[in-house]
Structures are given as structure tokens and as C-alpha cells.
């Protein structure tokens, strides 16, 4: 099975997860940033990673997502919020909808990722009534995020994508190839 790992990453979090996922992909797989615009037609399975920008996949990832058609896809996403938060669920659902309309989405992995310190500095200057003002809860969230992705996240990403690959192999063997 030919697999492609393609990702968009501004500050490196999503790239770390992409590199970990690529390590467990079958021999002959390819990894590329979305900026390289790799030709997706050549691959059976696409692992597509993005970072969350205002609740949505970042623009470059969205552009690539909208091009992919007729493929088996696994998504991976990094965001500043906790990976088990309602916000994370909503973000992955938005991304899933974009992919599902034209592809077979097999599964996804969500990972918290440290927020760019420049953005946190910007938040510090916001008035207290602003929705992104640094409340004690938000400061705690940024502190939690600051150590991610960590080694455990990367192991979890690999485990999730092994599971996704296994599902594809089973569905190919049983002829359930939708
Ligand atoms: C402009 C901007 C907008 C962001 N919007 C969100 C958001 O809506 N929700 C969230 O949880 N994290 C948000 N983040 C945090 C990033 O998604 C997170 O830090 C991500 O891991 C960055 O990935 P990268 O290092 O691969 O670029 C935002 C970060 C930036 C810079």
C-alpha cells in the first residue's frame, strides 16, 4: 500500500507528529509538507496533518484537503486546547466534514501543541473583557500545552495510525473497500 504523510506546520508541533507517524508507515511511503503540494493520486492512503487556526484547519491544510478525492484518509491535528476538550471535538469534526465529502475517512488523532510564545505575548496585552484575555484558566492551559507534543503523544500517534493501517488491511482483505 502506497502511503503519503502530508502536513502543515508553522511552529513545528504538527511536523513532530507527522515525523512520528511516518516512522511507522510501510516502506516506500512518502512524507511532505503541504507547501510541496505532493501529488495525492499516486497514493492509496493519505495521513493528513494540520494545526488549528481559529477553530478550523489552517488555510494551507484546508486547500490541500479540498483537493483530495477518492482516497482513504487519516487526519491528525494539533491545537493549543486540551486534546479531550469540546473545542478539540468541534475542530476535528469541521476537518472531518471537509474530508469525508469526497473520501473515506478512516480515523483521526488529536494532539495538544504548545502555542507560539509571540501569540501568548499578544494575548497578555488584551483587555480583561476580551475573549482571549489571559485568565488564570488560560494561563494554566498554555502551561499545560507548553510541553506538547511530548514522547507519549508521539507514541500515541503511532499507535493510532497503526490501528488505522490495520483497519485498511482488513477492509481490503474482506473486499469492503469503500
Ligand atoms: C493564529 C493562530 C490561531 C490559533 N487558533 C487556535 C484555536 O482556535 N484553537 C486552539 O486550540 N489552538 C489554536 N492555536 C494554537 C495552534 O493550533 C497550536 O499551537 C498548534 O499546535 C500549532 O501547530 P504548529 O506548531 O504545527 O504550527 C492557534 C495558533 C495560532 C498561531
Coordinates of C-alpha atoms and ligand atoms in Angstrom, one line a residue:
X1 CA 0.0 0.0 0.0
X2 CA 1.4 3.4 -1.0
X3 CA 1.0 5.9 1.7
X4 CA 1.6 9.6 1.9
X5 CA 2.1 11.7 5.1
X6 CA 1.4 15.3 4.3
X7 CA 1.3 18.0 6.9
X8 CA 1.1 21.7 7.5
X9 CA 3.0 23.1 10.4
X10 CA 4.0 26.7 11.3
X11 CA 5.9 26.2 14.5
X12 CA 6.9 22.6 14.3
X13 CA 4.3 20.8 16.5
X14 CA 2.4 19.1 13.7
X15 CA 5.7 18.3 11.9
X16 CA 6.8 16.3 15.0
X17 CA 3.6 14.3 14.9
X18 CA 4.0 13.8 11.1
X19 CA 7.6 12.6 11.5
X20 CA 6.5 10.1 14.2
X21 CA 3.6 8.8 12.0
X22 CA 5.9 8.5 9.0
X23 CA 8.3 6.2 11.1
X24 CA 5.6 3.5 11.3
X25 CA 4.4 3.8 7.7
X26 CA 5.2 0.9 5.3
X27 CA 8.4 1.1 3.4
X28 CA 8.2 3.2 0.3
X29 CA 5.9 5.8 1.9
X30 CA 6.5 9.5 1.4
X31 CA 6.4 12.5 3.7
X32 CA 6.0 16.1 2.5
X33 CA 4.8 19.4 3.8
X34 CA 1.6 20.7 2.1
X35 CA 3.6 23.6 0.7
X36 CA 5.3 21.0 -1.7
X37 CA 1.8 20.1 -3.0
X38 CA 2.6 16.4 -3.3
X39 CA 0.6 14.5 -6.0
X40 CA -2.0 12.6 -3.9
X41 CA -3.3 10.5 -6.9
X42 CA -0.2 8.2 -6.6
X43 CA -1.2 7.0 -3.1
X44 CA -3.7 4.6 -1.6
X45 CA -3.7 6.1 1.9
X46 CA -3.1 9.7 3.0
X47 CA -2.3 10.8 6.5
X48 CA -3.0 14.5 6.6
X49 CA -1.9 16.7 9.5
X50 CA -2.8 20.3 10.2
X51 CA -2.8 22.8 13.1
X52 CA -5.9 24.6 14.3
X53 CA -6.3 28.2 13.4
X54 CA -9.4 29.9 14.9
X55 CA -11.3 26.6 15.2
X56 CA -10.5 25.4 11.7
X57 CA -7.7 23.6 9.9
X58 CA -5.0 26.1 8.9
X59 CA -5.5 27.6 5.5
X60 CA -2.8 25.6 3.7
X61 CA -4.1 22.3 5.0
X62 CA -7.6 23.2 4.0
X63 CA -6.6 24.0 0.5
X64 CA -4.9 20.6 0.2
X65 CA -7.8 18.8 1.9
X66 CA -10.3 20.2 -0.6
X67 CA -8.2 18.8 -3.5
X68 CA -8.1 15.1 -2.2
X69 CA -10.8 12.9 -3.8
X70 CA -11.5 9.2 -3.6
X71 CA -8.8 8.4 -1.1
X72 CA -8.6 6.6 2.3
X73 CA -7.6 9.3 4.7
X74 CA -6.4 9.6 8.3
X75 CA -6.3 13.0 9.9
X76 CA -4.0 14.3 12.6
X77 CA -4.5 17.7 14.3
X78 CA -2.5 19.7 16.8
X79 CA -4.1 22.6 18.8
X80 CA -3.5 24.7 21.9
X81 CA -6.5 23.4 23.7
X82 CA -6.7 20.1 25.6
X83 CA -6.9 17.2 23.2
X84 CA -10.1 15.9 25.0
X85 CA -11.9 19.2 25.1
X86 CA -15.1 20.1 23.5
X87 CA -13.2 22.6 21.4
X88 CA -11.0 19.8 20.0
X89 CA -14.0 17.7 19.2
X90 CA -15.6 20.6 17.3
X91 CA -12.4 21.3 15.4
X92 CA -11.8 17.7 14.3
X93 CA -15.5 17.5 13.3
X94 CA -15.1 20.5 11.0
X95 CA -12.0 19.0 9.4
X96 CA -13.6 15.6 9.1
X97 CA -16.6 17.1 7.2
X98 CA -14.2 18.7 4.7
X99 CA -12.5 15.4 4.0
X100 CA -15.5 13.0 4.3
X101 CA -17.5 14.6 1.5
X102 CA -15.1 13.2 -1.1
X103 CA -13.1 10.5 0.7
X104 CA -13.2 7.6 3.1
X105 CA -12.1 9.0 6.4
X106 CA -10.7 6.0 8.4
X107 CA -9.8 7.7 11.7
X108 CA -8.0 10.7 13.4
X109 CA -5.5 11.6 16.1
X110 CA -5.7 14.8 18.2
X111 CA -2.7 16.2 19.9
X112 CA -2.2 19.3 22.1
X113 CA 0.6 21.6 20.9
X114 CA 2.4 24.4 22.5
X115 CA 1.2 27.9 21.5
X116 CA 3.6 30.3 19.8
X117 CA 5.0 32.5 22.7
X118 CA 4.6 35.5 20.4
X119 CA 0.8 34.9 20.4
X120 CA 0.7 34.5 24.1
X121 CA 2.6 37.9 24.4
X122 CA -0.2 39.3 22.2
X123 CA -2.9 37.8 24.5
X124 CA -1.2 39.4 27.5
X125 CA -1.9 42.9 26.1
X126 CA -5.6 42.3 25.6
X127 CA -8.2 43.9 27.9
X128 CA -9.6 41.6 30.6
X129 CA -13.0 41.5 28.9
X130 CA -11.6 40.2 25.6
X131 CA -12.4 36.5 24.8
X132 CA -8.7 35.7 24.5
X133 CA -7.5 37.7 27.6
X134 CA -5.2 35.7 29.8
X135 CA -7.4 34.5 32.6
X136 CA -5.9 32.1 35.2
X137 CA -7.6 29.2 33.3
X138 CA -6.0 30.3 30.0
X139 CA -2.6 30.7 31.6
X140 CA -2.9 27.2 33.0
X141 CA -3.9 25.9 29.6
X142 CA -0.9 27.5 27.9
X143 CA 1.3 25.9 30.6
X144 CA -0.2 22.5 30.0
X145 CA 0.3 22.9 26.2
X146 CA 3.9 24.1 26.6
X147 CA 5.3 20.5 26.9
X148 CA 3.4 19.1 23.9
X149 CA 3.7 17.2 21.7
X150 CA 5.7 15.0 24.1
X151 CA 7.1 11.5 23.7
X152 CA 3.8 9.9 24.9
X153 CA 1.9 11.9 22.3
X154 CA 4.2 10.7 19.6
X155 CA 3.8 7.1 20.7
X156 CA 0.0 7.5 20.9
X157 CA 0.0 9.0 17.3
X158 CA 2.0 5.9 16.1
X159 CA -0.4 3.5 17.9
X160 CA -3.4 5.3 16.4
X161 CA -2.0 5.2 12.8
X162 CA -1.0 1.5 13.2
X163 CA -4.7 0.9 14.1
X164 CA -5.8 2.9 11.1
X165 CA -3.5 0.9 8.8
X166 CA -4.7 -2.4 10.2
X167 CA -8.3 -1.3 9.5
X168 CA -7.4 -0.6 5.9
X169 CA -5.7 -4.0 5.5
X170 CA -8.8 -5.8 7.0
X171 CA -11.2 -3.9 4.8
X172 CA -9.1 -4.7 1.7
X173 CA -9.0 -8.4 2.6
X174 CA -12.8 -8.5 3.1
X175 CA -13.4 -6.6 0.0
X176 CA -15.1 -3.8 2.0
X177 CA -13.1 -1.1 0.2
X178 CA -15.4 1.8 0.2
Ligands
LIG1 C1 -3.1 32.3 14.6 C2 -3.3 31.1 15.5 C3 -4.6 30.7 15.7 C4 -4.8 29.6 16.6 N1 -6.1 29.2 16.8 C5 -6.3 28.1 17.7 C6 -7.6 27.7 18.0 O1 -8.6 28.2 17.5 N2 -7.8 26.7 18.9 C7 -6.7 26.1 19.5 O2 -6.9 25.2 20.4 N3 -5.4 26.5 19.2 C8 -5.2 27.5 18.3 N4 -3.9 27.8 18.0 C9 -2.8 27.0 18.6 C10 -2.2 26.1 17.5 O3 -3.2 25.4 16.8 C11 -1.2 25.1 18.1 O4 -0.2 25.8 18.8 C12 -0.6 24.2 17.1 O5 0.0 23.1 17.8 C13 0.5 24.8 16.2 O6 1.0 23.8 15.3 P1 2.3 24.0 14.5 O7 3.4 24.1 15.5 O8 2.4 22.8 13.7 O9 2.2 25.2 13.7 C14 -3.7 28.9 17.2 C15 -2.4 29.4 16.9 C16 -2.2 30.5 16.1 C17 -0.8 30.9 15.8

